[in-house]
mmCIF file of C-alpha atoms and ligand atoms in Angstrom:
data_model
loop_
_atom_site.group_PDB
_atom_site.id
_atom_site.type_symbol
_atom_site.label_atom_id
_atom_site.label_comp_id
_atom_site.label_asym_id
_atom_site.label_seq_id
_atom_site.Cartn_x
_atom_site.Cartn_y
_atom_site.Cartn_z
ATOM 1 C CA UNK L 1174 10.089 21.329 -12.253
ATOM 2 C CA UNK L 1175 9.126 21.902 -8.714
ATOM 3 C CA UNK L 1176 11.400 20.856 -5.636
ATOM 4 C CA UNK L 1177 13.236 17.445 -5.050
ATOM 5 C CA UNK L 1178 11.430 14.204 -4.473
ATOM 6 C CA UNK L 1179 12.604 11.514 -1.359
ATOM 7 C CA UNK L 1180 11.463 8.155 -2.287
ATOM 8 C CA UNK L 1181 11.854 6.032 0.990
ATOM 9 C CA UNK L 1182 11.846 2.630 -0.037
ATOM 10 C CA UNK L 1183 13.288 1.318 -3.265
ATOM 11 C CA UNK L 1184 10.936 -1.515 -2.927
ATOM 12 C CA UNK L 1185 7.940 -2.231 -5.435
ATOM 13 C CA UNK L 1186 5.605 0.653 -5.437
ATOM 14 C CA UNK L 1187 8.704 3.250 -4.437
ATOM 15 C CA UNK L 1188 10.648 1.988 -7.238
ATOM 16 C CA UNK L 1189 8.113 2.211 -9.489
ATOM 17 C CA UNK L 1190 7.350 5.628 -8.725
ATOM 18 C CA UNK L 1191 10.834 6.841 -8.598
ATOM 19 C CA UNK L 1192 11.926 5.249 -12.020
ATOM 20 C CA UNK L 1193 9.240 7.269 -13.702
ATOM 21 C CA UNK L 1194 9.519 10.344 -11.994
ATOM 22 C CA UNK L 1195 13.131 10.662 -12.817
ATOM 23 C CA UNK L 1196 13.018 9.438 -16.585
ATOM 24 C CA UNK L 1197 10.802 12.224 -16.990
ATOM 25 C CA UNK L 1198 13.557 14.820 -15.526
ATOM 26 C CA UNK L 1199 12.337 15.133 -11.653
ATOM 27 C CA UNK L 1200 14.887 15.420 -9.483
ATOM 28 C CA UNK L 1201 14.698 12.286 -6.897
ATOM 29 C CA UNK L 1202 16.659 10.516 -4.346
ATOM 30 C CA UNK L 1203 16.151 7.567 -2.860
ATOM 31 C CA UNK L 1204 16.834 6.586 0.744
ATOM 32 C CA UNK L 1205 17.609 3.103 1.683
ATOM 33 C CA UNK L 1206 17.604 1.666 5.021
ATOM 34 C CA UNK L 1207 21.353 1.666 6.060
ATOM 35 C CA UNK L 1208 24.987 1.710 4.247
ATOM 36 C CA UNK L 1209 24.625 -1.581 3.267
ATOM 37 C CA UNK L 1210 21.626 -1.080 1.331
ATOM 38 C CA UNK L 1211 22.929 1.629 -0.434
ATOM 39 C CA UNK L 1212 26.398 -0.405 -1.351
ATOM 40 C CA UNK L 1213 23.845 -3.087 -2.906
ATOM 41 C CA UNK L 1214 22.116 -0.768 -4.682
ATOM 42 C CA UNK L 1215 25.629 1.196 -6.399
ATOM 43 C CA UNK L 1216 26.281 -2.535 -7.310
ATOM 44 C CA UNK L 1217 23.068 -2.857 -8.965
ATOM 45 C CA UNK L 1218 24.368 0.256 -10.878
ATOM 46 C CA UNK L 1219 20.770 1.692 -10.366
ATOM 47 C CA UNK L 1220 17.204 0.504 -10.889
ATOM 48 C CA UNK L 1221 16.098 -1.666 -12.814
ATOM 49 C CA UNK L 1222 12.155 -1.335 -14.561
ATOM 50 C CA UNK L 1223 10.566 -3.718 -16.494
ATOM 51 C CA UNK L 1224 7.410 -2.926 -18.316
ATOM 52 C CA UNK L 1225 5.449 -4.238 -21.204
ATOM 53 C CA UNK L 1226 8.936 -6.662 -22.011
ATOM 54 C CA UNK L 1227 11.254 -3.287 -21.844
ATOM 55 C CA UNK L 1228 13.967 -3.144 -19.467
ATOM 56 C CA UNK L 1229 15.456 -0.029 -18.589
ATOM 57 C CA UNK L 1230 17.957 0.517 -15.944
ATOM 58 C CA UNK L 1231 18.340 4.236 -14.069
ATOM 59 C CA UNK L 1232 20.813 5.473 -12.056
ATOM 60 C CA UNK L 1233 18.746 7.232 -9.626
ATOM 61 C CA UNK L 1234 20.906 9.355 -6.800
ATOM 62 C CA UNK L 1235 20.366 7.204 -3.607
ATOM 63 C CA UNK L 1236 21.579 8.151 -0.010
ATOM 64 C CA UNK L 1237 21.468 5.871 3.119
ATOM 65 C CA UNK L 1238 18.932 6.996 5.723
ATOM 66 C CA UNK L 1239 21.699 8.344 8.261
ATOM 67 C CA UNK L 1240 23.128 10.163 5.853
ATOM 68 C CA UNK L 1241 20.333 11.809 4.376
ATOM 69 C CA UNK L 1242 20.191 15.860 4.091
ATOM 70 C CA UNK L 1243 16.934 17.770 4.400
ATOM 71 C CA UNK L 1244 13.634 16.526 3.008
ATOM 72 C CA UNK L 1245 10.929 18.771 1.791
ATOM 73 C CA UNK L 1246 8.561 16.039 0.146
ATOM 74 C CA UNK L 1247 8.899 12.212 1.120
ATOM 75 C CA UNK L 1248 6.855 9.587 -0.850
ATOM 76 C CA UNK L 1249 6.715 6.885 2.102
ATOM 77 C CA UNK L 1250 7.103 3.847 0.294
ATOM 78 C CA UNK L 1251 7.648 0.962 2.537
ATOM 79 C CA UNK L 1252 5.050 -1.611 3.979
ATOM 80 C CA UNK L 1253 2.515 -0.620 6.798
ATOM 81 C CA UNK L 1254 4.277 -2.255 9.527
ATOM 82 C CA UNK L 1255 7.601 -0.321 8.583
ATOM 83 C CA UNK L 1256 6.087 3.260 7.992
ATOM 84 C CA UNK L 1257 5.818 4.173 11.804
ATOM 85 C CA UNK L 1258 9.264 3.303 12.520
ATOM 86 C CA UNK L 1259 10.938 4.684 8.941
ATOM 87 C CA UNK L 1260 8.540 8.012 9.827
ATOM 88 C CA UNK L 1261 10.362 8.492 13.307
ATOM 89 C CA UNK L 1262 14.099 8.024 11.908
ATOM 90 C CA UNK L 1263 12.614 11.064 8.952
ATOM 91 C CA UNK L 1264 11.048 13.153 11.693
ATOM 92 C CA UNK L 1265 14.369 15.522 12.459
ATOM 93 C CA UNK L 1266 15.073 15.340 8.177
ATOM 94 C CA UNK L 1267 11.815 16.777 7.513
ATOM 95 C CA UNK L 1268 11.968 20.714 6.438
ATOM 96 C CA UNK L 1269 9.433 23.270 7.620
ATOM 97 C CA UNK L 1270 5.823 22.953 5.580
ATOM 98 C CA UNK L 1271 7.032 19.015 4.084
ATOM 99 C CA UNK L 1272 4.751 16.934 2.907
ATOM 100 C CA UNK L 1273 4.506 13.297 2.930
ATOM 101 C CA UNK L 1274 2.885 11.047 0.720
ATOM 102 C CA UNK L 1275 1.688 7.577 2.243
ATOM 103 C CA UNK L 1276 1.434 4.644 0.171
ATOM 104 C CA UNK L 1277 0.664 2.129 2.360
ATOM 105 C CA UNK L 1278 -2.159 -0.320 2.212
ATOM 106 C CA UNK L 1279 -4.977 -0.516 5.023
ATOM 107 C CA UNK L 1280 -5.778 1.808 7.820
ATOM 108 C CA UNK L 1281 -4.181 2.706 10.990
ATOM 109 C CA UNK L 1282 -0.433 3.003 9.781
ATOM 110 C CA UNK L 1283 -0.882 6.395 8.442
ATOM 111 C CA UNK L 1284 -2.282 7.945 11.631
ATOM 112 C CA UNK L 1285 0.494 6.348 13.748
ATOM 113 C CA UNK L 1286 2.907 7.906 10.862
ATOM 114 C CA UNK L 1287 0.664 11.318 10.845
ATOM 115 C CA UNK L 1288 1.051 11.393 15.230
ATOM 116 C CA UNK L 1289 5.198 10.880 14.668
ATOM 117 C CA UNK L 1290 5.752 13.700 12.041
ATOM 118 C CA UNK L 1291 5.459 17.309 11.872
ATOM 119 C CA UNK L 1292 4.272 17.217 7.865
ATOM 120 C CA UNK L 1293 1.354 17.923 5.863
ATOM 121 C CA UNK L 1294 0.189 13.890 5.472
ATOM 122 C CA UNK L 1295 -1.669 12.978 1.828
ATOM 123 C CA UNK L 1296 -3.219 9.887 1.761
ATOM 124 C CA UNK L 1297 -2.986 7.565 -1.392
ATOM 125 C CA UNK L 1298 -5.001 4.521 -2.467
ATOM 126 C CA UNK L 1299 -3.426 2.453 -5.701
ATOM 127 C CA UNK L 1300 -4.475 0.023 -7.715
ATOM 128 C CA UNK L 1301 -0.679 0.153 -9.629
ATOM 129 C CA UNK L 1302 0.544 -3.202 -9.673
ATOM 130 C CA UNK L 1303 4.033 -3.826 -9.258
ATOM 131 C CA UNK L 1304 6.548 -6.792 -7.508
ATOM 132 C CA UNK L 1305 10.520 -7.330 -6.905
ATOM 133 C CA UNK L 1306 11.731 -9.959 -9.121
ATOM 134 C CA UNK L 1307 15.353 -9.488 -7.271
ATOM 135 C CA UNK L 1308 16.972 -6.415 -5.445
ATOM 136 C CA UNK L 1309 16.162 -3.154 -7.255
ATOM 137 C CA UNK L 1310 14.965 -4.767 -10.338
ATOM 138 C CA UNK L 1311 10.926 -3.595 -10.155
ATOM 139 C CA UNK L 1312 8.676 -5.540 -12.456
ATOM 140 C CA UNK L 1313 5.188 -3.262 -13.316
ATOM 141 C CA UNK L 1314 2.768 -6.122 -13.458
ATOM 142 C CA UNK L 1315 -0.378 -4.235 -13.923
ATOM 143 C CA UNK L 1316 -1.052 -0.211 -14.927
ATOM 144 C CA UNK L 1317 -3.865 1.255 -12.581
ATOM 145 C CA UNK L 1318 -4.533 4.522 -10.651
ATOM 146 C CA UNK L 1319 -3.538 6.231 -7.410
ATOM 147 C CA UNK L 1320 -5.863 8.642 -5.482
ATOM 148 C CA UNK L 1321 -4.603 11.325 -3.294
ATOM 149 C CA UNK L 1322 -5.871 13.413 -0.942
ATOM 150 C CA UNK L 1323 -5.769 15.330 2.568
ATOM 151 C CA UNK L 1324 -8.509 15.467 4.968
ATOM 152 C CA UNK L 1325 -7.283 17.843 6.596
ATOM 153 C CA UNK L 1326 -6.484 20.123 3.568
ATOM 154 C CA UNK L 1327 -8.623 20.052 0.613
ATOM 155 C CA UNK L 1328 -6.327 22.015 -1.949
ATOM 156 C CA UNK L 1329 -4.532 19.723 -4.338
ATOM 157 C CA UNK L 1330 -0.405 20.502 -4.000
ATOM 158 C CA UNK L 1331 1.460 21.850 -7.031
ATOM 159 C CA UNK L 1332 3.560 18.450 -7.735
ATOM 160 C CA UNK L 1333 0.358 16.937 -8.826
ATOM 161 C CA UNK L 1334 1.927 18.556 -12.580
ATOM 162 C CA UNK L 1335 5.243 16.071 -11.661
ATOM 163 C CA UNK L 1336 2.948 13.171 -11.592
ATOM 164 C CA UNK L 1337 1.111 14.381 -14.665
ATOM 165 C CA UNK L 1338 4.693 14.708 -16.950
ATOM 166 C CA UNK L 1339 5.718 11.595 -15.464
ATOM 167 C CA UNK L 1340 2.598 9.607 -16.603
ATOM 168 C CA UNK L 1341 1.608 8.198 -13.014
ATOM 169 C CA UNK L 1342 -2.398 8.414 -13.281
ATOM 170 C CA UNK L 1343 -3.856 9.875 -10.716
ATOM 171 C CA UNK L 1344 -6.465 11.902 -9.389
ATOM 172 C CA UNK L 1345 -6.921 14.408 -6.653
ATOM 173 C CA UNK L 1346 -10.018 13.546 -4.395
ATOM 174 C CA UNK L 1347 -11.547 15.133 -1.300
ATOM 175 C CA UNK L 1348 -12.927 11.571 -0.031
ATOM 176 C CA UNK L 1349 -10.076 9.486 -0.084
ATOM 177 C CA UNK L 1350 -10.858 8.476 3.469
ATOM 178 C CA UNK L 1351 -13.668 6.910 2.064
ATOM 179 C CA UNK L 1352 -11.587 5.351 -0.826
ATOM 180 C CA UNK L 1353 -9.636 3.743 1.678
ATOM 181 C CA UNK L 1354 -11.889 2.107 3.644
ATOM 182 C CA UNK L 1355 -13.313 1.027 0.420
ATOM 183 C CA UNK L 1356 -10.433 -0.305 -0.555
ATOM 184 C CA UNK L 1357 -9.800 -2.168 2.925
ATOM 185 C CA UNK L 1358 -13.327 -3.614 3.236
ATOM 186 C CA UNK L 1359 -12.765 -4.959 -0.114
ATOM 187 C CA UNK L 1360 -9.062 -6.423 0.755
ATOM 188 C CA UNK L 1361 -10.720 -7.898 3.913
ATOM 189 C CA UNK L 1362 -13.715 -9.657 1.849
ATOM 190 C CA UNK L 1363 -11.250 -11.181 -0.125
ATOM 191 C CA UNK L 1364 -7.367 -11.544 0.726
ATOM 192 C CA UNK L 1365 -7.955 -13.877 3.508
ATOM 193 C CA UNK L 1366 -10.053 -16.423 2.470
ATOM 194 C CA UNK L 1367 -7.831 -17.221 -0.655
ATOM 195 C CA UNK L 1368 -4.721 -17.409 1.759
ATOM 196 C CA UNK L 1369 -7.374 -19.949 4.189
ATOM 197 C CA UNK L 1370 -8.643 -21.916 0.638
ATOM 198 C CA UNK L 1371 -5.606 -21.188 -0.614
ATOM 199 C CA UNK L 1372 -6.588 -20.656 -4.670
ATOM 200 C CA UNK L 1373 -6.796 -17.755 -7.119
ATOM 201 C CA UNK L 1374 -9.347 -14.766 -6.631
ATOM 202 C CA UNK L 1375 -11.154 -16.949 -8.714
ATOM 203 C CA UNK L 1376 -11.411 -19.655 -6.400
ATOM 204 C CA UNK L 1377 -14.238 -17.679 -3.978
ATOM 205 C CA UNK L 1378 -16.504 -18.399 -6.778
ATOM 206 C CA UNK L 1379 -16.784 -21.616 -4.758
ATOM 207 C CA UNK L 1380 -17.651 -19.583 -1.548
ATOM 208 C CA UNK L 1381 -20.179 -17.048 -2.024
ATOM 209 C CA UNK L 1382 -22.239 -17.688 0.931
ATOM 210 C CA UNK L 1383 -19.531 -17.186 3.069
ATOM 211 C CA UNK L 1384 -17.805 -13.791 0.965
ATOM 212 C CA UNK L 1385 -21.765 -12.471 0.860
ATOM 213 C CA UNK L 1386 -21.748 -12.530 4.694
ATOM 214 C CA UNK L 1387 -18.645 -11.104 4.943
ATOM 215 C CA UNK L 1388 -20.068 -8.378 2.979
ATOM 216 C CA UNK L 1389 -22.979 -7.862 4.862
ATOM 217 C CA UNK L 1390 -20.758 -7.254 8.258
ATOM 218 C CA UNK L 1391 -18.217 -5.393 6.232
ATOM 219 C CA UNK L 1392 -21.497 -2.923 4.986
ATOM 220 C CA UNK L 1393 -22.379 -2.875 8.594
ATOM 221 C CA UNK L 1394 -19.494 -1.690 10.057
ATOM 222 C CA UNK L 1395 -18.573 1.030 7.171
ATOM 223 C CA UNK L 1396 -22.002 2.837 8.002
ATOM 224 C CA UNK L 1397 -21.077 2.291 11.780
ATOM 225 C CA UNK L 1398 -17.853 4.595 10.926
ATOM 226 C CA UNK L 1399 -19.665 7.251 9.039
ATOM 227 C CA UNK L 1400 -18.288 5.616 5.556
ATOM 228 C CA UNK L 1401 -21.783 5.151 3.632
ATOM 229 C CA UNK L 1402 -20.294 5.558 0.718
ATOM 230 C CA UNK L 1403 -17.832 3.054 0.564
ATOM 231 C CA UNK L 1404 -20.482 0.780 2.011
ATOM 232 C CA UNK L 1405 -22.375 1.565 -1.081
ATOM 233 C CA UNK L 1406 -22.557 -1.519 -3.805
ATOM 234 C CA UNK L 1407 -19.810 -3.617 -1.548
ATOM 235 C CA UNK L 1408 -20.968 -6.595 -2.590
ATOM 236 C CA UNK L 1409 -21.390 -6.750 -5.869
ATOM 237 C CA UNK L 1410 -17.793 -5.064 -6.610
ATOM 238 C CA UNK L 1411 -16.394 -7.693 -4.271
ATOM 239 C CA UNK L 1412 -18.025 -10.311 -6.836
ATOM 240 C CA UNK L 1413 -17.039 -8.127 -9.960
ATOM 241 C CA UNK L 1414 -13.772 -8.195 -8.258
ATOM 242 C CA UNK L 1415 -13.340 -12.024 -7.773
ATOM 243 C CA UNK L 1416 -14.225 -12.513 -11.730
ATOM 244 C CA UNK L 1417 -12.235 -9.479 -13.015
ATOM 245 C CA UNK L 1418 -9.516 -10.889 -10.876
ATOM 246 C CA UNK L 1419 -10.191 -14.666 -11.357
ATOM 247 C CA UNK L 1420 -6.789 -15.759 -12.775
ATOM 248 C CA UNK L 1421 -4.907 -13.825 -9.671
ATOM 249 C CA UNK L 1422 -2.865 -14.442 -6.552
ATOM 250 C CA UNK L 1423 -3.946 -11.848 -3.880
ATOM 251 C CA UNK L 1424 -1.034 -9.676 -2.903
ATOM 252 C CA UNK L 1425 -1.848 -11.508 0.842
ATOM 253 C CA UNK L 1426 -1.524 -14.878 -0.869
ATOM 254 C CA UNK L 1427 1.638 -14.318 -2.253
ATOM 255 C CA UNK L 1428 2.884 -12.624 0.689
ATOM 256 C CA UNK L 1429 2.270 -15.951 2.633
ATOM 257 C CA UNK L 1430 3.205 -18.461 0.063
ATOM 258 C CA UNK L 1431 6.870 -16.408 0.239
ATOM 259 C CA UNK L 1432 6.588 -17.067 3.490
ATOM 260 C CA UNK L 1433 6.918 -12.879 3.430
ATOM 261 C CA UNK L 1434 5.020 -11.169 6.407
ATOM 262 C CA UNK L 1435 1.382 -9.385 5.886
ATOM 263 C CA UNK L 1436 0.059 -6.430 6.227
ATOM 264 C CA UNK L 1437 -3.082 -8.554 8.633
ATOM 265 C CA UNK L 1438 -2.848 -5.956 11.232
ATOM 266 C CA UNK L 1439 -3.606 -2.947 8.887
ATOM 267 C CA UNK L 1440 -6.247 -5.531 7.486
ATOM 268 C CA UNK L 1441 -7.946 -7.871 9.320
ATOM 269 C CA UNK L 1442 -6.762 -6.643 13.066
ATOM 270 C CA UNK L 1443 -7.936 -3.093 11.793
ATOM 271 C CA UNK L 1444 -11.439 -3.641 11.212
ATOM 272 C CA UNK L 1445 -11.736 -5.947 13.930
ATOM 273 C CA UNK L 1446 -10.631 -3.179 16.508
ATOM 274 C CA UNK L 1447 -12.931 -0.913 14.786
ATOM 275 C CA UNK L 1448 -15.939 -3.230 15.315
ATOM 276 C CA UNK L 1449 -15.167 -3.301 18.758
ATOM 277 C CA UNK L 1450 -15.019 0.267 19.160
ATOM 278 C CA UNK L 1451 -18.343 0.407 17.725
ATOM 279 C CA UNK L 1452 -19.765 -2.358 19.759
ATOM 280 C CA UNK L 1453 -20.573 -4.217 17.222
ATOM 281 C CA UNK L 1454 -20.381 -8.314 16.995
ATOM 282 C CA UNK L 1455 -19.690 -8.847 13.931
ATOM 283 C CA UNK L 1456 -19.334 -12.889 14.332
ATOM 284 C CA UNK L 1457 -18.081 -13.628 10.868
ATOM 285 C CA UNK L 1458 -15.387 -11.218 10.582
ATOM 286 C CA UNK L 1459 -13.915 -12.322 14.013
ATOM 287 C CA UNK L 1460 -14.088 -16.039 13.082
ATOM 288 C CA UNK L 1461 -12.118 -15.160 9.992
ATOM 289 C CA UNK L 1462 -9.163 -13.226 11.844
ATOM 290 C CA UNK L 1463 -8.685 -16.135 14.408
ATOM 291 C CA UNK L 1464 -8.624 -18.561 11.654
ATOM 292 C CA UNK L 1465 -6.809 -16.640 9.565
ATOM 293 C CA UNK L 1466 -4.038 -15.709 12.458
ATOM 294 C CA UNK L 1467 -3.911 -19.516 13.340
ATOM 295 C CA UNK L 1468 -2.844 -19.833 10.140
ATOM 296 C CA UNK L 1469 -0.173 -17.674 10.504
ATOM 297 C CA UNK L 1470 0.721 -19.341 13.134
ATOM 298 C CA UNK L 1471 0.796 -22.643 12.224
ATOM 299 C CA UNK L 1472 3.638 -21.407 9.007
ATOM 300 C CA UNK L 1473 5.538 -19.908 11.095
ATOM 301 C CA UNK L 1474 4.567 -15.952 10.126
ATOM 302 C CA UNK L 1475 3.666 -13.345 12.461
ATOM 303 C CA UNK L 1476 0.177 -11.727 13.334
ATOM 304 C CA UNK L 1477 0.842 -8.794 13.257
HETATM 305 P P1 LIG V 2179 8.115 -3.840 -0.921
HETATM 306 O O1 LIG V 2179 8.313 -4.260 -2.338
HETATM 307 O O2 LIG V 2179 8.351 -4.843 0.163
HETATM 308 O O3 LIG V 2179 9.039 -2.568 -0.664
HETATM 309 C C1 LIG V 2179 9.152 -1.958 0.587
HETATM 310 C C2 LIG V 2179 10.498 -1.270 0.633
HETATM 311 O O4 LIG V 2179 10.566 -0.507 1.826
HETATM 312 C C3 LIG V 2179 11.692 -2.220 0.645
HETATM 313 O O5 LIG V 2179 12.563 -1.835 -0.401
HETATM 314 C C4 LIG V 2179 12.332 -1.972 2.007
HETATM 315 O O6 LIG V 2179 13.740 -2.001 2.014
HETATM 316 C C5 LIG V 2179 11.904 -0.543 2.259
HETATM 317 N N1 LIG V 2179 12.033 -0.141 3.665
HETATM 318 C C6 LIG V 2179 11.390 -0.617 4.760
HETATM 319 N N2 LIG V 2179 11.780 0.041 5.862
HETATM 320 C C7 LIG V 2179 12.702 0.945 5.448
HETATM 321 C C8 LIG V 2179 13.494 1.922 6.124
HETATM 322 N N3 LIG V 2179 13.408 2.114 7.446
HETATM 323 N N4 LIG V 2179 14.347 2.683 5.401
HETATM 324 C C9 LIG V 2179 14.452 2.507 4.061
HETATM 325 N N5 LIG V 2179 13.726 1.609 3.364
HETATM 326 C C10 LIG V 2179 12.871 0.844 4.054
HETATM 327 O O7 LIG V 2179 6.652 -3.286 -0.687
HETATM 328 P P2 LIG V 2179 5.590 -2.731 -1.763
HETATM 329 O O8 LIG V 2179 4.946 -3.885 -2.438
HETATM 330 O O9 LIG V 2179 6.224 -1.680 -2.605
HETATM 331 O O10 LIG V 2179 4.499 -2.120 -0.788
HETATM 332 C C11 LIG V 2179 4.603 -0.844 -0.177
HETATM 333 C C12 LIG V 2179 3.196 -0.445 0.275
HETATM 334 O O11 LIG V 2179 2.395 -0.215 -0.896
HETATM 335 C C13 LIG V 2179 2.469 -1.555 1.052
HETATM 336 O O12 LIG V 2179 1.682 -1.021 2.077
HETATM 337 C C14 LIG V 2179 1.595 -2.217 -0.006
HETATM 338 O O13 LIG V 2179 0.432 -2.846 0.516
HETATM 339 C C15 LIG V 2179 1.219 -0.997 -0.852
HETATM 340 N N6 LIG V 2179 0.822 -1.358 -2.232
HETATM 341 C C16 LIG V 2179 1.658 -2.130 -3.003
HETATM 342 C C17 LIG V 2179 1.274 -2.431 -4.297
HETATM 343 C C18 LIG V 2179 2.151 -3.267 -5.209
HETATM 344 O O14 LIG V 2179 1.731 -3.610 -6.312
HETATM 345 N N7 LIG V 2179 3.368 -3.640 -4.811
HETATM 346 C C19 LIG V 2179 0.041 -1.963 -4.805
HETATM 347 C C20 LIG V 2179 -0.772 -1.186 -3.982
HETATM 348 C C21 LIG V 2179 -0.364 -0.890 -2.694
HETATM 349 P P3 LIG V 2179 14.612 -3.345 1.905
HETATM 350 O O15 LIG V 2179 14.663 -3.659 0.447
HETATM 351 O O16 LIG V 2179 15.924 -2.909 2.447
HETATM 352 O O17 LIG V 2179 13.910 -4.379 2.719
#
């Protein structure tokens, strides 16, 4: 067994990672946000998991953030718009040579998280599905698979054999940048427009002209950033997406319908910053963020 894990954020993903890793004898602590948190979760009597109709309850150590000792490996758990701030209260916790793993969806939280921290920063791009049907009790909704990966540091770390006792699948990859702008372009082709239509995945089957031109500018500005690769195909997995997906909320959906902010700024706000950057006018993917933060707007949720 190698050294302890820090799961910040005993939401979702966090709690799904930390109820496997310790039922398969790591040793991990949570840290929740403040005292009254933690009291919450010591009434909760632990963490709940339910998977395939089995409910199991653990009684993972947890420790309120202000009271939390040193931490040698963190798996940043929280939402995008949370990690800078949650990074900055870690910063002073965080032992020489940590590293921090950052779950978060989108770009541009994990280099405001990587400027705040003095930490070897892995990247990780997940397709696990997973959603809070009450306080600490973590439903897995869909099995998938997490890449990791440093661009900065191309050797795999040694917990990668925690991950493989605790069945998380997972792979080690050198281009996870590219897997995450992937991953964004396709969240971008997609998310909004069913929050703006607001149907299933499915319901874009009604839309292609509109989610091919999104496409096309999406293509555009992933070869504009040096990402060929995830450029590569977009389309078509965007469609194989929508009918794979057919019967599904988007997480972005959900968020909105509740009434829970998005991550639109990691999103939407991201690429359209990057287009800028690039000089490009990419007409279509503008017209979607105003509408889209209108909407926002007009239910009461923020923009960013
Ligand atoms: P979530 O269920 O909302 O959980 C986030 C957790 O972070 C909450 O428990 C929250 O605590 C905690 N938190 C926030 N700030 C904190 C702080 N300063 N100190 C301690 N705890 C703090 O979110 P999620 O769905 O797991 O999503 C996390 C990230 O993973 C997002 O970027 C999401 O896009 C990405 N992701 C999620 C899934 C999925 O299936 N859920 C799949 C792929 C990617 P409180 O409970 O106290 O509010």
């Amino acid at each position: 067994m190698t050294s302890r894990w820090h799961v910040l954020g005993a939401g979702s993903l966090g709690g799904l990672w930390a109820a496997r890793l310790f039922r398969s004898g790591c040793d991990v602590e949570l840290i929740l946000r403040d005292q009254q948190r933690l009291a919450d979760y010591k009434s909760a009597a632990g963490l709940t998991l339910t998977e395939d109709d089995q409910v199991n309850c653990y009684p993972i150590p947890a420790v309120a953030l202000d009271n939390c000792g040193p931490v040698s490996r963190l798996l940043l758990a929280c939402k995008a718009y949370d990690a800078p701030a949650a990074a900055s209260q870690l910063a002073p916790l965080l032992t020489a040579n940590a590293e921090v793993i950052l779950l978060q969806n989108g770009l541009g939280s994990q280099e405001r998280v990587a400027d705040l921290i003095n930490a070897r920063c892995i990247l990780a791009s997940s397709t696990e599905g997973a959603f809070r049907q009450a306080d600490f009790s973590i439903v897995y909704a869909g099995h998938g698979h997490t890449w990791l990966g440093d661009p900065l540091r191309p050797a795999p770390p040694s917990w990668l054999e925690d991950l493989q006792q605790s069945q998380i699948s997972h792979d080690w990859t050198v281009d996870i940048v590219s897997r995450l702008w992937r991953k964004l372009a396709l969240n971008c082709a997609i998310n909004p427009l069913t929050v703006l239509y607001d149907c299933r995945n499915g319901g874009l089957r009604e839309h292609t002209d509109e989610v091919a031109g999104l496409c096309a500018e999406l293509s555009q500005l992933l070869q504009a950033c040096g990402m060929p690769d995830a450029a590569t195909g977009l389309h078509e997995q965007v469609l194989k997406v929508i009918n794979a997906t057919a019967a599904n909320y988007s997480s972005m959906h959900q968020d909105v319908r509740q009434k829970r902010r998005t991550e639109i700024a990691y999103l939407m706000g991201y690429v359209c910053s990057a287009a800028e950057q690039h000089q490009l006018q990419l007409t279509q993917l503008n017209e979607l963020n105003t509408r889209l933060c209108h909407y926002l707007d007009t239910h009461g949720l923020p923009r960013h």
